[in-house]
mmCIF file of C-alpha atoms and ligand atoms in Angstrom:
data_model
loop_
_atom_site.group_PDB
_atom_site.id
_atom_site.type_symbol
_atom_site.label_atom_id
_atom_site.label_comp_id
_atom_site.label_asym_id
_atom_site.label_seq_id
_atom_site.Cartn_x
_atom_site.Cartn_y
_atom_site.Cartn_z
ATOM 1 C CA UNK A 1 -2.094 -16.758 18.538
ATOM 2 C CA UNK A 2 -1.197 -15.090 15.297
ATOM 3 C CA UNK A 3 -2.606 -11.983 14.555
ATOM 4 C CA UNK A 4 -3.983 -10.607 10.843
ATOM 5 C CA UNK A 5 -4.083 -6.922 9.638
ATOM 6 C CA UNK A 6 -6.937 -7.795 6.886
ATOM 7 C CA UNK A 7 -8.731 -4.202 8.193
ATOM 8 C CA UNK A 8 -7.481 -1.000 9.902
ATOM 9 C CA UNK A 9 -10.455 -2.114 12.516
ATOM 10 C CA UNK A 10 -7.783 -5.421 13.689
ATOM 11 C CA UNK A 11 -5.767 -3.066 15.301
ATOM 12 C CA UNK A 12 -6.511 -1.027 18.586
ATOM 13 C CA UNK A 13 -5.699 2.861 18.951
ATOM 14 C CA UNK A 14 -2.670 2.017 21.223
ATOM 15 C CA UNK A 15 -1.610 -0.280 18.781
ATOM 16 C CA UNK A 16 -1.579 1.775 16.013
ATOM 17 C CA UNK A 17 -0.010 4.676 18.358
ATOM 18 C CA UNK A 18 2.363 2.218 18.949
ATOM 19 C CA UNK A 19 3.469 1.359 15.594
ATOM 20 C CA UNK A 20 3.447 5.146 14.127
ATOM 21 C CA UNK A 21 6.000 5.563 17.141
ATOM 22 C CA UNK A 22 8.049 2.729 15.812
ATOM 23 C CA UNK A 23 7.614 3.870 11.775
ATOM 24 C CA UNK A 24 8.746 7.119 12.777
ATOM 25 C CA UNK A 25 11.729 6.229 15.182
ATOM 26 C CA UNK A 26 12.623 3.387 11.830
ATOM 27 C CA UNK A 27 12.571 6.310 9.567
ATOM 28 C CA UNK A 28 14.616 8.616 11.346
ATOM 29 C CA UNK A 29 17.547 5.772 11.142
ATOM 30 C CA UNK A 30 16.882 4.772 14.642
ATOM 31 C CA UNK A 31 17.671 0.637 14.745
ATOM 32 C CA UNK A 32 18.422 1.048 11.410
ATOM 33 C CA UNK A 33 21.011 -2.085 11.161
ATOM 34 C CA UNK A 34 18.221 -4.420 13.150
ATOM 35 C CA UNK A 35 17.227 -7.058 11.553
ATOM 36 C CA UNK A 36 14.706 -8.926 13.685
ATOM 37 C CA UNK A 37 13.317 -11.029 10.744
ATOM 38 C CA UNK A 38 16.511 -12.616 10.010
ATOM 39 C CA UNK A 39 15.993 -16.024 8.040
ATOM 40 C CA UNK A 40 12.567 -15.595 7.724
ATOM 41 C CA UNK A 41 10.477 -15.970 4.317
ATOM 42 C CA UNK A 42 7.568 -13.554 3.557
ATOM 43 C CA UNK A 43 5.408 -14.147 0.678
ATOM 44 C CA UNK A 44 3.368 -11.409 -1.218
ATOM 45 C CA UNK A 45 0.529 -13.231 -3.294
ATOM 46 C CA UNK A 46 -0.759 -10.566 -5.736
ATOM 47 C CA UNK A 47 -3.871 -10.737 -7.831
ATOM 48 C CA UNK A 48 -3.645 -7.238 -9.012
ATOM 49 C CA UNK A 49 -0.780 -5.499 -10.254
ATOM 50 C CA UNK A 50 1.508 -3.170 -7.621
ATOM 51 C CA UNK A 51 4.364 -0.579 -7.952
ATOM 52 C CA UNK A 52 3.746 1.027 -4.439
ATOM 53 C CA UNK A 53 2.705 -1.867 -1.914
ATOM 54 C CA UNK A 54 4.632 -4.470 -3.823
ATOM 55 C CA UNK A 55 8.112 -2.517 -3.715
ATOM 56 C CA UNK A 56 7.881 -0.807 -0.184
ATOM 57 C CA UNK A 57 7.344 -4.617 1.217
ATOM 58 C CA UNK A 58 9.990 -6.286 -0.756
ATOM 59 C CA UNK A 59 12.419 -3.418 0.284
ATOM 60 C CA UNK A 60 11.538 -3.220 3.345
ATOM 61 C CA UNK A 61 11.138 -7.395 4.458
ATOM 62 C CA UNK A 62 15.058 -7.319 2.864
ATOM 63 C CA UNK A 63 15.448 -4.661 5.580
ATOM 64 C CA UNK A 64 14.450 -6.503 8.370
ATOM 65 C CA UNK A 65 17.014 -9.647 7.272
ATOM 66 C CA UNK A 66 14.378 -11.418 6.137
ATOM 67 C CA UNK A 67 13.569 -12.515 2.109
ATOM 68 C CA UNK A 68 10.439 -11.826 -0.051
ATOM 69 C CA UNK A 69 9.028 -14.522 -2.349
ATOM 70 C CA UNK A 70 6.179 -12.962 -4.919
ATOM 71 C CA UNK A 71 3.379 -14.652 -6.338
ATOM 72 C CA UNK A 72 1.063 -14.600 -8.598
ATOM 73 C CA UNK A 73 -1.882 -17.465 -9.329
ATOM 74 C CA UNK A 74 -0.239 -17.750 -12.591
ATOM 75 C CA UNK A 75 3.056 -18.784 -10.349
ATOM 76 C CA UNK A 76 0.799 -21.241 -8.588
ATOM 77 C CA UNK A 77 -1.630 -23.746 -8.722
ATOM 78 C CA UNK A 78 -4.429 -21.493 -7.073
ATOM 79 C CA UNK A 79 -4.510 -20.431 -11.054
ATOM 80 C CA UNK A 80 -5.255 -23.871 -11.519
ATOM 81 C CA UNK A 81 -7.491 -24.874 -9.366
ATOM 82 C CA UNK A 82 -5.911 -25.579 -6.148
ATOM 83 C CA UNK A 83 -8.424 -23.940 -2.987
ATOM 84 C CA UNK A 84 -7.544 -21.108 -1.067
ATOM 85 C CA UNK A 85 -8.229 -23.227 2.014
ATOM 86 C CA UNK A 86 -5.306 -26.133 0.975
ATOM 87 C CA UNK A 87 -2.581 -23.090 -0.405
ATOM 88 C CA UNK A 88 -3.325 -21.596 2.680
ATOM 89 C CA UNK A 89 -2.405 -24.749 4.602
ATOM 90 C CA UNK A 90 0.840 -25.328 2.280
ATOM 91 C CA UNK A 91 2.234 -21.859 2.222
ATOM 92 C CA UNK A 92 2.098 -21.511 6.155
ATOM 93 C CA UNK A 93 4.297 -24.293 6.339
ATOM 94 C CA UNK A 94 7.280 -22.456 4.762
ATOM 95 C CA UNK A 95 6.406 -18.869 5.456
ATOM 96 C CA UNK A 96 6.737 -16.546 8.090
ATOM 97 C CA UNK A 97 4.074 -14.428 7.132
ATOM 98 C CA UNK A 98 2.242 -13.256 3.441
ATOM 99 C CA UNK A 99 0.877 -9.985 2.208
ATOM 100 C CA UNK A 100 -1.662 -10.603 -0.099
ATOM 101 C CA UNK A 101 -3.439 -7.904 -3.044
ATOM 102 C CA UNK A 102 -6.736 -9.139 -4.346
ATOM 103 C CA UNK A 103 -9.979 -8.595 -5.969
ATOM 104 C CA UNK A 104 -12.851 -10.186 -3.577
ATOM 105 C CA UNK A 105 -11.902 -9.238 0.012
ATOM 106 C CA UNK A 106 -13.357 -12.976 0.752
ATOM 107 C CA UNK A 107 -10.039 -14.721 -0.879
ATOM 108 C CA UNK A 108 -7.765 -13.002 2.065
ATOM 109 C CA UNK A 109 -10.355 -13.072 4.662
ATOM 110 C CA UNK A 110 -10.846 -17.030 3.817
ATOM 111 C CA UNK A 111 -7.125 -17.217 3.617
ATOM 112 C CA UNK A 112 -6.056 -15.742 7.025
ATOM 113 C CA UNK A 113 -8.790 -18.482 7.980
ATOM 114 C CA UNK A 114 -7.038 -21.433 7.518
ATOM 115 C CA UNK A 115 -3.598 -19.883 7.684
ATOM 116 C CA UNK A 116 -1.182 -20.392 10.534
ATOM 117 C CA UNK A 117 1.339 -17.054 9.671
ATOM 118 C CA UNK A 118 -0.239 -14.142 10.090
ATOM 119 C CA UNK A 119 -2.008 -12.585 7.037
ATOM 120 C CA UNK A 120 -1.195 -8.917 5.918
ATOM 121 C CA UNK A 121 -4.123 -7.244 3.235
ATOM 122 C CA UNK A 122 -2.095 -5.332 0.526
ATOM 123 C CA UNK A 123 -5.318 -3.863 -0.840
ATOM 124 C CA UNK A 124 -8.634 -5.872 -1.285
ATOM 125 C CA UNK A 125 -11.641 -4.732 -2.931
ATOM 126 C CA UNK A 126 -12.714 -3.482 0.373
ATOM 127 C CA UNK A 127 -10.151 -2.318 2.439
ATOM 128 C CA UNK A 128 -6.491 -1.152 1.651
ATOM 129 C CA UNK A 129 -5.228 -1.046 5.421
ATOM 130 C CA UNK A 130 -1.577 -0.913 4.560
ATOM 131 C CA UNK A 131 -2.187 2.585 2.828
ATOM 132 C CA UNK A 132 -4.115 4.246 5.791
ATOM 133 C CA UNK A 133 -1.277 3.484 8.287
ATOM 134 C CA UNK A 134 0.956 5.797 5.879
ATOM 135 C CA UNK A 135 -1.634 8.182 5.739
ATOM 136 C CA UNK A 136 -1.696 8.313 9.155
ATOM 137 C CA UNK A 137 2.133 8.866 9.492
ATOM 138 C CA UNK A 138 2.047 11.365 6.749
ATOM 139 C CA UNK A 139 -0.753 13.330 8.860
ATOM 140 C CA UNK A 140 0.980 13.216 11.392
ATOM 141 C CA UNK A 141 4.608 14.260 10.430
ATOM 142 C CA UNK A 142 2.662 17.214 8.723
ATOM 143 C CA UNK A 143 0.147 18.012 11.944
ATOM 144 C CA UNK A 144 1.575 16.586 14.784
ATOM 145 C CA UNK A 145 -1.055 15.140 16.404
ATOM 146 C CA UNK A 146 -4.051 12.913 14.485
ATOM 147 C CA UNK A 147 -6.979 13.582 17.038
ATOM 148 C CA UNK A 148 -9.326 16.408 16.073
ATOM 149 C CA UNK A 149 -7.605 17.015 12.012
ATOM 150 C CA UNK A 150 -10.395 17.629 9.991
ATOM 151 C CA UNK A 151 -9.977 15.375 6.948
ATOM 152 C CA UNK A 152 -11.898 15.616 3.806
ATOM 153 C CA UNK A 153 -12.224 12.591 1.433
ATOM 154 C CA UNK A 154 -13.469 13.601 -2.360
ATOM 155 C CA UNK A 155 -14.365 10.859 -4.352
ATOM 156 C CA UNK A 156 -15.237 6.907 -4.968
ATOM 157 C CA UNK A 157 -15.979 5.274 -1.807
ATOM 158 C CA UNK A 158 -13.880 2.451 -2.536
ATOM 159 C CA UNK A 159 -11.030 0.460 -0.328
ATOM 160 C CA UNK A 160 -8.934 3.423 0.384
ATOM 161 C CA UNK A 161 -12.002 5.324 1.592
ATOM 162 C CA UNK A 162 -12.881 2.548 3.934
ATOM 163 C CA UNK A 163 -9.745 2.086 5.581
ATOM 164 C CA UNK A 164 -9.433 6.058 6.418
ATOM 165 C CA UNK A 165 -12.909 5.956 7.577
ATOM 166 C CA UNK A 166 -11.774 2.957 9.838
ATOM 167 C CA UNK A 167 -8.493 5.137 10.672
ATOM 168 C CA UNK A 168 -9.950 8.149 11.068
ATOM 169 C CA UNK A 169 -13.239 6.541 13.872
ATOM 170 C CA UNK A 170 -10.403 4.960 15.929
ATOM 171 C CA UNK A 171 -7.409 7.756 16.198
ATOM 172 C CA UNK A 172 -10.468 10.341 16.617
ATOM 173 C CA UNK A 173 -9.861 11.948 12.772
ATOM 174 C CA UNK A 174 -13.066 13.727 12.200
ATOM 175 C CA UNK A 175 -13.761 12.697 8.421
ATOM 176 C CA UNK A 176 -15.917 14.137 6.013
ATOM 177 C CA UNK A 177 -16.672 12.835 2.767
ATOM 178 C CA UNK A 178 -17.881 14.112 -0.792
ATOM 179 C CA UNK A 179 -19.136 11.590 -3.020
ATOM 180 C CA UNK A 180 -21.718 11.165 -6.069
ATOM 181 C CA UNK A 181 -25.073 9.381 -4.527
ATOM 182 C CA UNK A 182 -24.577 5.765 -5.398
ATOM 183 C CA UNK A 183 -20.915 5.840 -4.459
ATOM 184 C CA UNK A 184 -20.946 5.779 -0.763
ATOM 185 C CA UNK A 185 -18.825 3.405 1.198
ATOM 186 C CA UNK A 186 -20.692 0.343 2.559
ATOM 187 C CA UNK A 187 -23.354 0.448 4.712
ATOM 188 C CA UNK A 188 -21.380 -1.899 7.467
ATOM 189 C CA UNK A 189 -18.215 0.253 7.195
ATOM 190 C CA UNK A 190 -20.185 3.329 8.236
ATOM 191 C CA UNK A 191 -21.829 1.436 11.050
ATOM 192 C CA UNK A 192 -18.444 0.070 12.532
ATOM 193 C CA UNK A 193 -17.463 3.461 11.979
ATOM 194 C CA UNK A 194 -20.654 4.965 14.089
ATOM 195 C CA UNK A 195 -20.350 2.126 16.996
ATOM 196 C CA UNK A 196 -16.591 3.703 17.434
ATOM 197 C CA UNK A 197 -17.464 7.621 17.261
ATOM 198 C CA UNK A 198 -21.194 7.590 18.225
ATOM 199 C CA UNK A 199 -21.542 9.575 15.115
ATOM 200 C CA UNK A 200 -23.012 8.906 11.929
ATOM 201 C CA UNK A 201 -20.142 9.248 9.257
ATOM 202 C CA UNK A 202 -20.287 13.042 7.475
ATOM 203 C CA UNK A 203 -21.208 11.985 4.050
ATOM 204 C CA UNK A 204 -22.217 15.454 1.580
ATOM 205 C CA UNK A 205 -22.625 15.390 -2.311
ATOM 206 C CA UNK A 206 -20.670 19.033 -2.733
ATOM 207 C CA UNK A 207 -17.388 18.781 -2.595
ATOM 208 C CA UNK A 208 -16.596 22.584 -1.316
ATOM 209 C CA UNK A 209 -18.915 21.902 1.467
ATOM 210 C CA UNK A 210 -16.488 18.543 2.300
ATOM 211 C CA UNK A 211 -13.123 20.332 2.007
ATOM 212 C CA UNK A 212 -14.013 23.967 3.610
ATOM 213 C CA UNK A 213 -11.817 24.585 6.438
ATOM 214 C CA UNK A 214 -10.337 20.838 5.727
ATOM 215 C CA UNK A 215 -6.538 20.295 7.496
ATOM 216 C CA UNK A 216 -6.347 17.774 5.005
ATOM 217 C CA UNK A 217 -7.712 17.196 1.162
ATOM 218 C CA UNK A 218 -7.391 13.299 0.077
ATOM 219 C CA UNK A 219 -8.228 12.051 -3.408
ATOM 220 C CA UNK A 220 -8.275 8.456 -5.069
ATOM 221 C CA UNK A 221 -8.704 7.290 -8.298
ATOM 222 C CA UNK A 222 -12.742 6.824 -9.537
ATOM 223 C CA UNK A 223 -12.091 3.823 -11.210
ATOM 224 C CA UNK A 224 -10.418 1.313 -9.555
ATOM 225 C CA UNK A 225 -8.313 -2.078 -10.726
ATOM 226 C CA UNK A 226 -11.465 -4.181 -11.554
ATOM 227 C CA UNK A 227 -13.857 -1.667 -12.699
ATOM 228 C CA UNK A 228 -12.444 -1.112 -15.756
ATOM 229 C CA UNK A 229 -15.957 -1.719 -17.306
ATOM 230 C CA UNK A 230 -17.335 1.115 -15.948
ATOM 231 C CA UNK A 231 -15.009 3.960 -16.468
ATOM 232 C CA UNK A 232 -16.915 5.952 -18.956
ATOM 233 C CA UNK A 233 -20.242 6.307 -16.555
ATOM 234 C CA UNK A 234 -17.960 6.538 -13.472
ATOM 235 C CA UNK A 235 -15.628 9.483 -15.600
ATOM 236 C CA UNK A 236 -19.367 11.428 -15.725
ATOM 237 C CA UNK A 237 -20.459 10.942 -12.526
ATOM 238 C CA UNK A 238 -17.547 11.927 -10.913
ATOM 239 C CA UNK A 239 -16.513 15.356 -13.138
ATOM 240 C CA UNK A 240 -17.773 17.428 -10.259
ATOM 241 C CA UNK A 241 -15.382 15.600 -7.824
ATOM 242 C CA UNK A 242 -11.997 17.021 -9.096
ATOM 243 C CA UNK A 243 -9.336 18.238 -6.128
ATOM 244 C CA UNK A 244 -7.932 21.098 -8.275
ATOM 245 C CA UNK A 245 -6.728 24.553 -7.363
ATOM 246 C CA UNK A 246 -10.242 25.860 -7.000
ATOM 247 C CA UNK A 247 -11.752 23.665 -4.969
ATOM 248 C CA UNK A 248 -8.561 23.279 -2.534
ATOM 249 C CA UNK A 249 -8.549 27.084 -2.077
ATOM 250 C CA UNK A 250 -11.815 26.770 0.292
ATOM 251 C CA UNK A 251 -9.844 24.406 3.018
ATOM 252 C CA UNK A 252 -7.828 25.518 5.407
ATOM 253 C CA UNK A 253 -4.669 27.577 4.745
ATOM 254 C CA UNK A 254 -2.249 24.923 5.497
ATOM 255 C CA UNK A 255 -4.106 22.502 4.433
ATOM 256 C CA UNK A 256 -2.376 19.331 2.969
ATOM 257 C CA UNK A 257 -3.190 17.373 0.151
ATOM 258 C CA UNK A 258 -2.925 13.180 0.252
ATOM 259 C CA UNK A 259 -3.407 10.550 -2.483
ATOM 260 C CA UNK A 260 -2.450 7.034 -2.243
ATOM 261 C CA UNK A 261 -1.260 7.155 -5.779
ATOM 262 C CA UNK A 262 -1.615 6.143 -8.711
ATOM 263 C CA UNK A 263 -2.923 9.241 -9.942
ATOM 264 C CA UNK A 264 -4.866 9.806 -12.680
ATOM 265 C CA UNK A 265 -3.817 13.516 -13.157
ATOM 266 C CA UNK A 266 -6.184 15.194 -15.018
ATOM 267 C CA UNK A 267 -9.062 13.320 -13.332
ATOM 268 C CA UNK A 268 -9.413 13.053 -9.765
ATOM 269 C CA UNK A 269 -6.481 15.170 -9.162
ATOM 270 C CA UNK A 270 -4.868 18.120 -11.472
ATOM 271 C CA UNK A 271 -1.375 18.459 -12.322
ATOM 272 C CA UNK A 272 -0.970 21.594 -10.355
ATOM 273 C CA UNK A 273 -2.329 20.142 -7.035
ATOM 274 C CA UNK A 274 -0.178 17.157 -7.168
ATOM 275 C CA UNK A 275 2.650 18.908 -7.336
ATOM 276 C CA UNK A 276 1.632 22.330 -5.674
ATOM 277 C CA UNK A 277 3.610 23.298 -2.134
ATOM 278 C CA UNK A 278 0.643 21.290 -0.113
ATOM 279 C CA UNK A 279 0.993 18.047 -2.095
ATOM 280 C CA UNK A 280 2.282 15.005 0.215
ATOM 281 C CA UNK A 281 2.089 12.630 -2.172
ATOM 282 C CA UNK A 282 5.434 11.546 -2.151
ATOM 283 C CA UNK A 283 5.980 11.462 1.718
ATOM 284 C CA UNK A 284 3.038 9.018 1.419
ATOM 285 C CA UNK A 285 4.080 6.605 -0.778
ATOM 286 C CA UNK A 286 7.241 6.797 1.286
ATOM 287 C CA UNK A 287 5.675 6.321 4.476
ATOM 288 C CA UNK A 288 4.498 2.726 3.206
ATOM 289 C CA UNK A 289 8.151 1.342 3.606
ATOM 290 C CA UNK A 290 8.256 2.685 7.181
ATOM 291 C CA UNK A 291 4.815 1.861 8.595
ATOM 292 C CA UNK A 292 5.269 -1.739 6.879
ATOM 293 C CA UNK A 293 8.513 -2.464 8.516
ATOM 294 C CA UNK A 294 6.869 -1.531 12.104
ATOM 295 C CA UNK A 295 3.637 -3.461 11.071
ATOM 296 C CA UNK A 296 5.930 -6.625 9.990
ATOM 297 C CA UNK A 297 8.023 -6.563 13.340
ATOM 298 C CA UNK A 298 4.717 -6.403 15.247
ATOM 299 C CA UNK A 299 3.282 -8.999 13.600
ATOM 300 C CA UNK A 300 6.028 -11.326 12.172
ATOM 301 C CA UNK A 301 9.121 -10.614 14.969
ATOM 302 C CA UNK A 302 6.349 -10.253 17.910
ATOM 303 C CA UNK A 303 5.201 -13.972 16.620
ATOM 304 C CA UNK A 304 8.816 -15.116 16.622
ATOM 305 C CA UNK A 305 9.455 -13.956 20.195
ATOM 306 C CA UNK A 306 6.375 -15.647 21.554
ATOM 307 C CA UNK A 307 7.353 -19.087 19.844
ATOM 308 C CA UNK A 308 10.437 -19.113 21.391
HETATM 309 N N1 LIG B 401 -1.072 3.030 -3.129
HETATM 310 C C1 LIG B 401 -0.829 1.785 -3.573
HETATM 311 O O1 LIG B 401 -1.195 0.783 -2.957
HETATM 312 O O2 LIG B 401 -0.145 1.730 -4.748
HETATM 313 P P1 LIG B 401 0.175 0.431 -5.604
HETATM 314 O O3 LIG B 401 -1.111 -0.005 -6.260
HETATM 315 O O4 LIG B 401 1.199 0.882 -6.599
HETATM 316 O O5 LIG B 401 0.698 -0.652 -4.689
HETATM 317 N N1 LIG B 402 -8.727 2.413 -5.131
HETATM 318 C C1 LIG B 402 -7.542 2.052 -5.886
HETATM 319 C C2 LIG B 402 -6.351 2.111 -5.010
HETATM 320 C C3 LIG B 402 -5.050 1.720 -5.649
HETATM 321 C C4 LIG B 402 -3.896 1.788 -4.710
HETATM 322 C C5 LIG B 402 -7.731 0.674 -6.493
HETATM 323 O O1 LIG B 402 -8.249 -0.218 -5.793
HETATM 324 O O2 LIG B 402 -7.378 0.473 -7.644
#
């Protein structure tokens, strides 16, 4: 049976143990010259545009021996016309696996329906899976252990915010998040979340009250790719929401600071914070390639053993 990673919620806690171990062992140069993907073809099929999630998986697929083919529904017929349902059917007769980026979360949950290969999200309206695994490396390089960090989410409630709150119920992160009313995460997010914790989800409107005593301080942008149209209301509601110098200086002394980048500096995030002595930033964008190569070899190599 092939297996999908459309939410962080596909994956148990020993799985996700599991692949850290790998992402870490892969990053320290361990197996470095494996290539257990070898002659395989992974396609990325991107709605939305990518410098993070589209680079780390091209670099690291090549990595693994295998190749990369990117899409777009300009590229294809999908832009045409053509059904999710019958690409689906075509494209898992030549690949190995895809990583898909899009707008409705539906498209790759339909997709991974009728697919064959197994179906990795890139980042969906809903959930941005791929990111949280980094995160959760990144933590945990920085903390050394994930259970019990007290993480503090300021802002949108959007796909990043849903995977960490996913992340975060499962490897026993107790999350917090500050958010305008309006902008909460969904209402069956936060109930997956309370089935796994027996909590209700911490969910305040002042920031401070989010981040004090926080081991970790994570930001994303308040407008995200598709809500263009509402930037200027979103830019007001949000003001209050800024991780800046101020607001950091009520968590926790060693506090770190995460943000799946882009940035909008000035915004969400201010100049000095992103690149102040607590700022991660960079390890987490890095940590994609790593986590992606264990997440591929679990889900693409593991496949490849079973078939044979
Ligand atoms: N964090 C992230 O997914 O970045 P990209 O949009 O550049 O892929
Ligand atoms: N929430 C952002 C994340 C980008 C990586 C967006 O969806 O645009």
């Amino acid at each position: 049976m092939k297996r999908d990673f459309l939410a962080v919620s596909d994956l148990s806690r020993d799985e996700i143990d599991h692949l850290l171990q790998r992402a870490a062992a892969l990053k320290s140069g361990k197996d470095a010259r494996a290539c257990p993907l070898i002659g395989r073809s992974i396609g990325l099929l991107f709605e939305k545009s990518s410098t993070r999630t589209r680079v780390s998986f091209e670099v690291g697929i090549y990595q693994l021996g295998a190749q990369s083919i990117y899409l777009t529904p300009k590229d294809i017929q999908i832009g045409r016309g053509e059904t999710i349902h019958d690409t689906a059917k075509v494209l898992s007769r030549y690949l190995d696996a895809i990583v898909m980026r899009t707008f409705s979360h539906e498209t790759v949950s339909e997709f991974a329906t009728h697919a064959s290969i197994p179906v990795i999200n890139g980042l969906s309206d809903l959930h941005h899976p791929c990111q949280a695994l980094g995160d959760l490396l990144t933590i945990l390089e920085r903390k050394g252990r994930l259970r019990g960090i007290r993480l503090a989410y300021v802002g949108d409630g959007n796909n990043v915010a849903n995977s960490l709150i996913e992340a975060s119920a499962i490897m026993g992160i107790e999350f917090t998040m500050a958010c305008p009313k309006g902008y909460e995460p969904p209402p069956d997010i936060l109930d997956r979340a309370k089935a796994l914790t027996g909590r209700d989800v911490k969910i305040v409107r002042d920031p401070k009250e989010a981040v004090k005593g926080a081991d970790a301080v994570y930001t994303d942008v308040w407008v995200s790719m598709g809500q263009e149209k509402e930037a200027s209301q979103r830019n007001r509601k949000f003001k209050k929401y800024q991780v800046n110098t101020a607001l950091l200086s009520v968590a926790g002394e060693e506090a770190i600071v995460l943000h799946c980048l882009p940035a909008h500096r000035g915004e969400e995030i201010t100049d000095e914070v992103m690149d102040g002595a607590q700022s991660v930033v960079f390890d987490q964008a890095e940590n994609r390639l790593h986590t992606q190569k264990a997440l591929l070899e679990f889900l693409v190599a593991g496949a490849v053993r079973e078939s044979n």
